[in-house]
Amino acid sequence: KAGVTQTPRYLIKTRGQQVTLSCSPISGHRSVSWYQQTPGQGLQFLFEYFSETQRNKGNFPGRFSGRQFSNSRSEMNVSTLELGDSALYLCASSLGLAGGFSSYEQYFGPGTRLTVT
Amino acid sequence: AQKVTQAQTEISVVEKEDVTLDCVYETRDTTYYLFWYKQPPSGELVFLIRRNSFDEQNEISGRYSWNFQKSTSSFNFTITASQVVDSAVYFCALSEVGYGSGNTGKLIFGQGTTLQVKP
């Protein structure tokens, strides 16, 4: 089974621009979560999507948004980029079962390294 | 509030030594999951283990073992006979268990422990 894929792998943007990152989950997985990893703040949860609905959200400004498509692929968008947005953005997928216990083994992609200059 | 603490920032050992990575967590929930992930230099987080709060049995997988102690809110990870390929950053993480569309899918990570195994 193919793993989680993220595109692009590397991105350089200028402050004030916007960026869209893409994530394709493992086949059959319906939940996609996004994380930001920086040396200073570590790994921080951005949001989670399940069946095209945002189910959970971290403490990030509204410039960070996302969506999920009917095939479970997800995109995240950052508008008005700031220097502090430079980070590794990781996407994770899981079965994300609705109803009953959701055990949440999350499988991560290789990440997109975003550099804002 | 939920919190995960990995007090060891960096550990350096010589190959074949045993090494234990510590993880202490805080949560007010009685039902939760604990995880360990490995992040090699390539950047991808590799899932190692999941444990739920009702299962305090220790687990062994090859050279890896995990010790879960609810009484001390700890979930420590031991690598026996370490190898150079074990060099990576290791993260401990915590998540709540959700019912339906509840508060799920969110992992709270510790700051990570960088393990360097020298030949």
PDB file of C-alpha atoms in Angstrom:
ATOM      1  CA  LYS A   1       0.000   0.000   0.000  1.00  0.00           C
ATOM      2  CA  ALA A   2       1.371   3.415  -0.906  1.00  0.00           C
ATOM      3  CA  GLY A   3       2.137   5.725   1.988  1.00  0.00           C
ATOM      4  CA  VAL A   4       1.150   9.305   2.569  1.00  0.00           C
ATOM      5  CA  THR A   5       2.424  11.607  -0.143  1.00  0.00           C
ATOM      6  CA  GLN A   6       2.944  15.344   0.088  1.00  0.00           C
ATOM      7  CA  THR A   7       3.669  17.832  -2.644  1.00  0.00           C
ATOM      8  CA  PRO A   8       5.719  19.799  -3.141  1.00  0.00           C
ATOM      9  CA  ARG A   9       8.594  18.612  -0.983  1.00  0.00           C
ATOM     10  CA  TYR A  10      10.326  21.967  -0.924  1.00  0.00           C
ATOM     11  CA  LEU A  11       9.005  25.456  -1.430  1.00  0.00           C
ATOM     12  CA  ILE A  12      10.475  28.926  -1.228  1.00  0.00           C
ATOM     13  CA  LYS A  13       8.100  31.852  -0.974  1.00  0.00           C
ATOM     14  CA  THR A  14       8.328  35.537  -0.280  1.00  0.00           C
ATOM     15  CA  ARG A  15       6.738  37.240   2.696  1.00  0.00           C
ATOM     16  CA  GLY A  16       3.184  38.306   1.899  1.00  0.00           C
ATOM     17  CA  GLN A  17       2.573  35.593  -0.667  1.00  0.00           C
ATOM     18  CA  GLN A  18       0.255  32.666  -0.167  1.00  0.00           C
ATOM     19  CA  VAL A  19       0.970  28.965  -0.511  1.00  0.00           C
ATOM     20  CA  THR A  20      -0.979  25.748  -0.961  1.00  0.00           C
ATOM     21  CA  LEU A  21       0.340  22.388   0.155  1.00  0.00           C
ATOM     22  CA  SER A  22      -1.142  19.072  -0.862  1.00  0.00           C
ATOM     23  CA  CYS A  23      -1.490  15.741   0.908  1.00  0.00           C
ATOM     24  CA  SER A  24      -2.714  12.393  -0.404  1.00  0.00           C
ATOM     25  CA  PRO A  25      -3.551   9.953   2.407  1.00  0.00           C
ATOM     26  CA  ILE A  26      -3.130   6.208   2.473  1.00  0.00           C
ATOM     27  CA  SER A  27      -5.834   4.521   0.461  1.00  0.00           C
ATOM     28  CA  GLY A  28      -8.881   3.901   2.659  1.00  0.00           C
ATOM     29  CA  HIS A  29      -7.921   6.490   5.247  1.00  0.00           C
ATOM     30  CA  ARG A  30     -10.537   9.178   5.737  1.00  0.00           C
ATOM     31  CA  SER A  31      -8.841  11.414   8.264  1.00  0.00           C
ATOM     32  CA  VAL A  32      -6.064  13.836   7.445  1.00  0.00           C
ATOM     33  CA  SER A  33      -4.261  15.920  10.055  1.00  0.00           C
ATOM     34  CA  TRP A  34      -1.717  18.658   9.521  1.00  0.00           C
ATOM     35  CA  TYR A  35       1.185  19.607  11.759  1.00  0.00           C
ATOM     36  CA  GLN A  36       3.771  22.339  11.730  1.00  0.00           C
ATOM     37  CA  GLN A  37       7.283  21.550  12.910  1.00  0.00           C
ATOM     38  CA  THR A  38       9.756  24.285  13.815  1.00  0.00           C
ATOM     39  CA  PRO A  39      12.961  24.168  15.888  1.00  0.00           C
ATOM     40  CA  GLY A  40      11.496  26.557  18.437  1.00  0.00           C
ATOM     41  CA  GLN A  41       7.934  25.282  18.852  1.00  0.00           C
ATOM     42  CA  GLY A  42       8.378  21.648  17.925  1.00  0.00           C
ATOM     43  CA  LEU A  43       5.475  19.726  16.432  1.00  0.00           C
ATOM     44  CA  GLN A  44       2.180  21.558  16.647  1.00  0.00           C
ATOM     45  CA  PHE A  45      -1.237  20.441  15.499  1.00  0.00           C
ATOM     46  CA  LEU A  46      -2.863  22.620  12.861  1.00  0.00           C
ATOM     47  CA  PHE A  47      -6.149  20.905  12.027  1.00  0.00           C
ATOM     48  CA  GLU A  48      -7.823  17.635  11.171  1.00  0.00           C
ATOM     49  CA  TYR A  49     -10.262  16.821   8.417  1.00  0.00           C
ATOM     50  CA  PHE A  50     -12.588  13.860   8.232  1.00  0.00           C
ATOM     51  CA  SER A  51     -15.073  13.261   5.427  1.00  0.00           C
ATOM     52  CA  GLU A  52     -14.498  16.754   4.042  1.00  0.00           C
ATOM     53  CA  THR A  53     -15.253  18.420   7.393  1.00  0.00           C
ATOM     54  CA  GLN A  54     -12.836  20.099   9.743  1.00  0.00           C
ATOM     55  CA  ARG A  55     -13.172  18.119  12.930  1.00  0.00           C
ATOM     56  CA  ASN A  56     -10.516  19.676  15.111  1.00  0.00           C
ATOM     57  CA  LYS A  57      -8.377  22.795  15.026  1.00  0.00           C
ATOM     58  CA  GLY A  58      -5.204  23.912  16.746  1.00  0.00           C
ATOM     59  CA  ASN A  59      -4.222  27.372  17.923  1.00  0.00           C
ATOM     60  CA  PHE A  60      -3.128  28.956  14.705  1.00  0.00           C
ATOM     61  CA  PRO A  61      -4.272  32.231  13.137  1.00  0.00           C
ATOM     62  CA  GLY A  62      -6.936  32.309  10.459  1.00  0.00           C
ATOM     63  CA  ARG A  63      -4.243  32.675   7.788  1.00  0.00           C
ATOM     64  CA  PHE A  64      -3.920  28.899   8.053  1.00  0.00           C
ATOM     65  CA  SER A  65      -6.765  27.045   6.441  1.00  0.00           C
ATOM     66  CA  GLY A  66      -7.409  23.712   4.869  1.00  0.00           C
ATOM     67  CA  ARG A  67      -9.881  21.571   3.088  1.00  0.00           C
ATOM     68  CA  GLN A  68     -10.493  17.978   2.204  1.00  0.00           C
ATOM     69  CA  PHE A  69     -11.886  16.580  -0.990  1.00  0.00           C
ATOM     70  CA  SER A  70     -14.261  13.670  -1.533  1.00  0.00           C
ATOM     71  CA  ASN A  71     -11.319  11.367  -2.290  1.00  0.00           C
ATOM     72  CA  SER A  72      -9.829  12.285   1.136  1.00  0.00           C
ATOM     73  CA  ARG A  73      -6.972  14.263  -0.377  1.00  0.00           C
ATOM     74  CA  SER A  74      -6.323  17.421   1.563  1.00  0.00           C
ATOM     75  CA  GLU A  75      -4.812  20.813   0.981  1.00  0.00           C
ATOM     76  CA  MET A  76      -3.685  23.424   3.414  1.00  0.00           C
ATOM     77  CA  ASN A  77      -3.304  27.066   2.559  1.00  0.00           C
ATOM     78  CA  VAL A  78      -1.331  29.784   4.261  1.00  0.00           C
ATOM     79  CA  SER A  79      -2.113  33.320   3.206  1.00  0.00           C
ATOM     80  CA  THR A  80      -0.010  36.437   3.754  1.00  0.00           C
ATOM     81  CA  LEU A  81       3.096  34.465   4.595  1.00  0.00           C
ATOM     82  CA  GLU A  82       5.313  35.615   7.433  1.00  0.00           C
ATOM     83  CA  LEU A  83       8.939  34.736   8.104  1.00  0.00           C
ATOM     84  CA  GLY A  84       7.818  32.703  11.119  1.00  0.00           C
ATOM     85  CA  ASP A  85       5.814  30.400   8.865  1.00  0.00           C
ATOM     86  CA  SER A  86       9.042  28.805   7.675  1.00  0.00           C
ATOM     87  CA  ALA A  87       8.701  25.228   8.836  1.00  0.00           C
ATOM     88  CA  LEU A  88       8.295  21.602   7.926  1.00  0.00           C
ATOM     89  CA  TYR A  89       4.616  20.919   7.338  1.00  0.00           C
ATOM     90  CA  LEU A  90       3.642  17.344   7.970  1.00  0.00           C
ATOM     91  CA  CYS A  91       0.480  15.618   6.940  1.00  0.00           C
ATOM     92  CA  ALA A  92      -0.776  12.470   8.632  1.00  0.00           C
ATOM     93  CA  SER A  93      -3.540  10.115   7.674  1.00  0.00           C
ATOM     94  CA  SER A  94      -5.525   7.620   9.694  1.00  0.00           C
ATOM     95  CA  LEU A  95      -8.676   5.586   9.391  1.00  0.00           C
ATOM     96  CA  GLY A  96     -10.444   8.147  11.560  1.00  0.00           C
ATOM     97  CA  LEU A  97     -13.418   5.944  12.269  1.00  0.00           C
ATOM     98  CA  ALA A  98     -16.565   7.814  13.198  1.00  0.00           C
ATOM     99  CA  GLY A  99     -18.512   6.339  16.069  1.00  0.00           C
ATOM    100  CA  GLY A 100     -17.073   4.347  18.925  1.00  0.00           C
ATOM    101  CA  PHE A 101     -13.389   4.493  19.703  1.00  0.00           C
ATOM    102  CA  SER A 102     -11.037   6.136  17.278  1.00  0.00           C
ATOM    103  CA  SER A 103      -7.617   4.780  17.980  1.00  0.00           C
ATOM    104  CA  TYR A 104      -5.729   7.175  15.754  1.00  0.00           C
ATOM    105  CA  GLU A 105      -2.614   5.531  14.532  1.00  0.00           C
ATOM    106  CA  GLN A 106      -1.499   8.368  12.370  1.00  0.00           C
ATOM    107  CA  TYR A 107       0.861   7.720   9.495  1.00  0.00           C
ATOM    108  CA  PHE A 108       2.935  10.651   8.370  1.00  0.00           C
ATOM    109  CA  GLY A 109       4.123  11.822   5.000  1.00  0.00           C
ATOM    110  CA  PRO A 110       7.629  13.111   4.257  1.00  0.00           C
ATOM    111  CA  GLY A 111       6.579  16.711   4.746  1.00  0.00           C
ATOM    112  CA  THR A 112       6.838  19.933   2.801  1.00  0.00           C
ATOM    113  CA  ARG A 113       9.668  22.214   3.826  1.00  0.00           C
ATOM    114  CA  LEU A 114       8.515  25.787   3.400  1.00  0.00           C
ATOM    115  CA  THR A 115      10.998  28.632   3.496  1.00  0.00           C
ATOM    116  CA  VAL A 116       9.689  32.183   3.623  1.00  0.00           C
ATOM    117  CA  THR A 117      12.159  34.926   2.672  1.00  0.00           C
TER     118      THR A 117
ATOM    119  CA  ALA B   1      -4.359  20.721  29.831  1.00  0.00           C
ATOM    120  CA  GLN B   2      -2.563  17.967  28.015  1.00  0.00           C
ATOM    121  CA  LYS B   3       1.200  18.006  27.997  1.00  0.00           C
ATOM    122  CA  VAL B   4       4.043  15.669  27.101  1.00  0.00           C
ATOM    123  CA  THR B   5       7.517  16.151  28.513  1.00  0.00           C
ATOM    124  CA  GLN B   6      10.665  14.538  27.189  1.00  0.00           C
ATOM    125  CA  ALA B   7      13.290  15.836  29.566  1.00  0.00           C
ATOM    126  CA  GLN B   8      16.232  14.417  27.638  1.00  0.00           C
ATOM    127  CA  THR B   9      17.054  16.741  24.765  1.00  0.00           C
ATOM    128  CA  GLU B  10      20.005  14.757  23.445  1.00  0.00           C
ATOM    129  CA  ILE B  11      21.474  11.370  24.260  1.00  0.00           C
ATOM    130  CA  SER B  12      24.677   9.962  22.880  1.00  0.00           C
ATOM    131  CA  VAL B  13      25.618   6.311  23.254  1.00  0.00           C
ATOM    132  CA  VAL B  14      28.063   3.898  21.732  1.00  0.00           C
ATOM    133  CA  GLU B  15      26.746   1.106  19.571  1.00  0.00           C
ATOM    134  CA  LYS B  16      25.464  -1.941  21.483  1.00  0.00           C
ATOM    135  CA  GLU B  17      24.665   0.071  24.582  1.00  0.00           C
ATOM    136  CA  ASP B  18      21.114   0.018  25.898  1.00  0.00           C
ATOM    137  CA  VAL B  19      19.353   3.373  26.061  1.00  0.00           C
ATOM    138  CA  THR B  20      16.078   4.518  27.618  1.00  0.00           C
ATOM    139  CA  LEU B  21      14.140   7.530  26.422  1.00  0.00           C
ATOM    140  CA  ASP B  22      11.870   9.051  29.027  1.00  0.00           C
ATOM    141  CA  CYS B  23       8.367  10.380  28.479  1.00  0.00           C
ATOM    142  CA  VAL B  24       6.069  11.899  31.082  1.00  0.00           C
ATOM    143  CA  TYR B  25       2.572  13.051  30.218  1.00  0.00           C
ATOM    144  CA  GLU B  26      -0.230  15.061  31.764  1.00  0.00           C
ATOM    145  CA  THR B  27      -3.902  14.688  31.022  1.00  0.00           C
ATOM    146  CA  ARG B  28      -7.150  14.964  32.918  1.00  0.00           C
ATOM    147  CA  ASP B  29      -8.784  12.350  30.749  1.00  0.00           C
ATOM    148  CA  THR B  30      -9.129   8.785  31.899  1.00  0.00           C
ATOM    149  CA  THR B  31      -9.112   7.491  28.346  1.00  0.00           C
ATOM    150  CA  TYR B  32      -6.244   8.387  26.068  1.00  0.00           C
ATOM    151  CA  TYR B  33      -3.598   6.990  23.749  1.00  0.00           C
ATOM    152  CA  LEU B  34       0.150   7.258  23.881  1.00  0.00           C
ATOM    153  CA  PHE B  35       2.481   6.980  20.931  1.00  0.00           C
ATOM    154  CA  TRP B  36       6.133   6.890  20.033  1.00  0.00           C
ATOM    155  CA  TYR B  37       7.400   8.106  16.694  1.00  0.00           C
ATOM    156  CA  LYS B  38      10.867   8.091  15.152  1.00  0.00           C
ATOM    157  CA  GLN B  39      12.043  10.906  12.904  1.00  0.00           C
ATOM    158  CA  PRO B  40      15.177  10.069  10.913  1.00  0.00           C
ATOM    159  CA  PRO B  41      17.092  12.826   9.092  1.00  0.00           C
ATOM    160  CA  SER B  42      14.794  12.426   6.084  1.00  0.00           C
ATOM    161  CA  GLY B  43      12.082  14.105   8.155  1.00  0.00           C
ATOM    162  CA  GLU B  44       9.246  11.607   7.914  1.00  0.00           C
ATOM    163  CA  LEU B  45       7.736  10.551  11.241  1.00  0.00           C
ATOM    164  CA  VAL B  46       7.699   6.784  11.542  1.00  0.00           C
ATOM    165  CA  PHE B  47       5.062   5.215  13.788  1.00  0.00           C
ATOM    166  CA  LEU B  48       6.542   2.857  16.395  1.00  0.00           C
ATOM    167  CA  ILE B  49       3.838   2.045  18.915  1.00  0.00           C
ATOM    168  CA  ARG B  50       0.410   2.984  20.249  1.00  0.00           C
ATOM    169  CA  ARG B  51      -0.791   2.247  23.764  1.00  0.00           C
ATOM    170  CA  ASN B  52      -4.217   2.933  25.239  1.00  0.00           C
ATOM    171  CA  SER B  53      -4.704   4.048  28.809  1.00  0.00           C
ATOM    172  CA  PHE B  54      -6.395   0.798  29.836  1.00  0.00           C
ATOM    173  CA  ASP B  55      -3.513  -1.400  28.800  1.00  0.00           C
ATOM    174  CA  GLU B  56      -0.511  -1.157  31.089  1.00  0.00           C
ATOM    175  CA  GLN B  57       1.170  -4.255  29.768  1.00  0.00           C
ATOM    176  CA  ASN B  58       4.716  -3.622  28.697  1.00  0.00           C
ATOM    177  CA  GLU B  59       5.516  -4.407  25.113  1.00  0.00           C
ATOM    178  CA  ILE B  60       8.584  -5.734  23.394  1.00  0.00           C
ATOM    179  CA  SER B  61       9.234  -5.645  19.683  1.00  0.00           C
ATOM    180  CA  GLY B  62      12.647  -6.907  18.741  1.00  0.00           C
ATOM    181  CA  ARG B  63      15.203  -4.570  20.281  1.00  0.00           C
ATOM    182  CA  TYR B  64      12.494  -2.090  21.283  1.00  0.00           C
ATOM    183  CA  SER B  65      10.515  -2.198  24.495  1.00  0.00           C
ATOM    184  CA  TRP B  66       8.079   0.151  26.153  1.00  0.00           C
ATOM    185  CA  ASN B  67       7.237   0.567  29.806  1.00  0.00           C
ATOM    186  CA  PHE B  68       3.885   2.210  30.544  1.00  0.00           C
ATOM    187  CA  GLN B  69       3.253   3.194  34.162  1.00  0.00           C
ATOM    188  CA  LYS B  70      -0.008   4.985  34.755  1.00  0.00           C
ATOM    189  CA  SER B  71       0.857   5.626  38.412  1.00  0.00           C
ATOM    190  CA  THR B  72       3.749   7.849  37.384  1.00  0.00           C
ATOM    191  CA  SER B  73       2.238   9.013  34.060  1.00  0.00           C
ATOM    192  CA  SER B  74       5.234   7.711  32.201  1.00  0.00           C
ATOM    193  CA  PHE B  75       5.693   5.863  28.941  1.00  0.00           C
ATOM    194  CA  ASN B  76       9.381   5.120  28.542  1.00  0.00           C
ATOM    195  CA  PHE B  77      11.062   3.599  25.519  1.00  0.00           C
ATOM    196  CA  THR B  78      14.131   1.371  25.686  1.00  0.00           C
ATOM    197  CA  ILE B  79      16.361   0.351  22.812  1.00  0.00           C
ATOM    198  CA  THR B  80      18.479  -2.681  23.601  1.00  0.00           C
ATOM    199  CA  ALA B  81      21.834  -3.137  21.904  1.00  0.00           C
ATOM    200  CA  SER B  82      21.554   0.143  20.036  1.00  0.00           C
ATOM    201  CA  GLN B  83      22.720   0.442  16.440  1.00  0.00           C
ATOM    202  CA  VAL B  84      23.874   3.357  14.337  1.00  0.00           C
ATOM    203  CA  VAL B  85      20.618   3.136  12.353  1.00  0.00           C
ATOM    204  CA  ASP B  86      18.736   3.993  15.544  1.00  0.00           C
ATOM    205  CA  SER B  87      20.140   7.524  15.365  1.00  0.00           C
ATOM    206  CA  ALA B  88      17.135   9.803  15.008  1.00  0.00           C
ATOM    207  CA  VAL B  89      14.835  12.115  16.899  1.00  0.00           C
ATOM    208  CA  TYR B  90      12.238  10.248  18.923  1.00  0.00           C
ATOM    209  CA  PHE B  91       8.909  11.770  19.850  1.00  0.00           C
ATOM    210  CA  CYS B  92       6.415  10.727  22.457  1.00  0.00           C
ATOM    211  CA  ALA B  93       2.839  11.855  21.833  1.00  0.00           C
ATOM    212  CA  LEU B  94      -0.548  11.828  23.548  1.00  0.00           C
ATOM    213  CA  SER B  95      -4.053  11.934  22.148  1.00  0.00           C
ATOM    214  CA  GLU B  96      -7.500  11.731  23.573  1.00  0.00           C
ATOM    215  CA  VAL B  97      -9.919   9.065  22.516  1.00  0.00           C
ATOM    216  CA  GLY B  98     -12.944  10.443  20.780  1.00  0.00           C
ATOM    217  CA  TYR B  99     -16.457   9.258  20.363  1.00  0.00           C
ATOM    218  CA  GLY B 100     -17.900   9.968  16.988  1.00  0.00           C
ATOM    219  CA  SER B 101     -16.767  13.399  15.906  1.00  0.00           C
ATOM    220  CA  GLY B 102     -15.333  14.390  19.282  1.00  0.00           C
ATOM    221  CA  ASN B 103     -11.908  15.746  20.103  1.00  0.00           C
ATOM    222  CA  THR B 104      -9.809  13.296  18.160  1.00  0.00           C
ATOM    223  CA  GLY B 105      -7.084  13.321  15.571  1.00  0.00           C
ATOM    224  CA  LYS B 106      -4.931  15.688  17.566  1.00  0.00           C
ATOM    225  CA  LEU B 107      -1.567  14.507  18.791  1.00  0.00           C
ATOM    226  CA  ILE B 108       0.244  16.436  21.491  1.00  0.00           C
ATOM    227  CA  PHE B 109       3.953  15.885  21.001  1.00  0.00           C
ATOM    228  CA  GLY B 110       6.855  16.168  23.375  1.00  0.00           C
ATOM    229  CA  GLN B 111       9.854  18.204  22.316  1.00  0.00           C
ATOM    230  CA  GLY B 112      11.685  15.116  21.152  1.00  0.00           C
ATOM    231  CA  THR B 113      14.898  13.387  22.158  1.00  0.00           C
ATOM    232  CA  THR B 114      17.773  13.314  19.704  1.00  0.00           C
ATOM    233  CA  LEU B 115      19.541   9.985  19.941  1.00  0.00           C
ATOM    234  CA  GLN B 116      23.011   9.652  18.506  1.00  0.00           C
ATOM    235  CA  VAL B 117      24.475   6.175  18.333  1.00  0.00           C
ATOM    236  CA  LYS B 118      28.195   6.191  17.617  1.00  0.00           C
ATOM    237  CA  PRO B 119      29.942   3.224  16.039  1.00  0.00           C
TER     238      PRO B 119
END
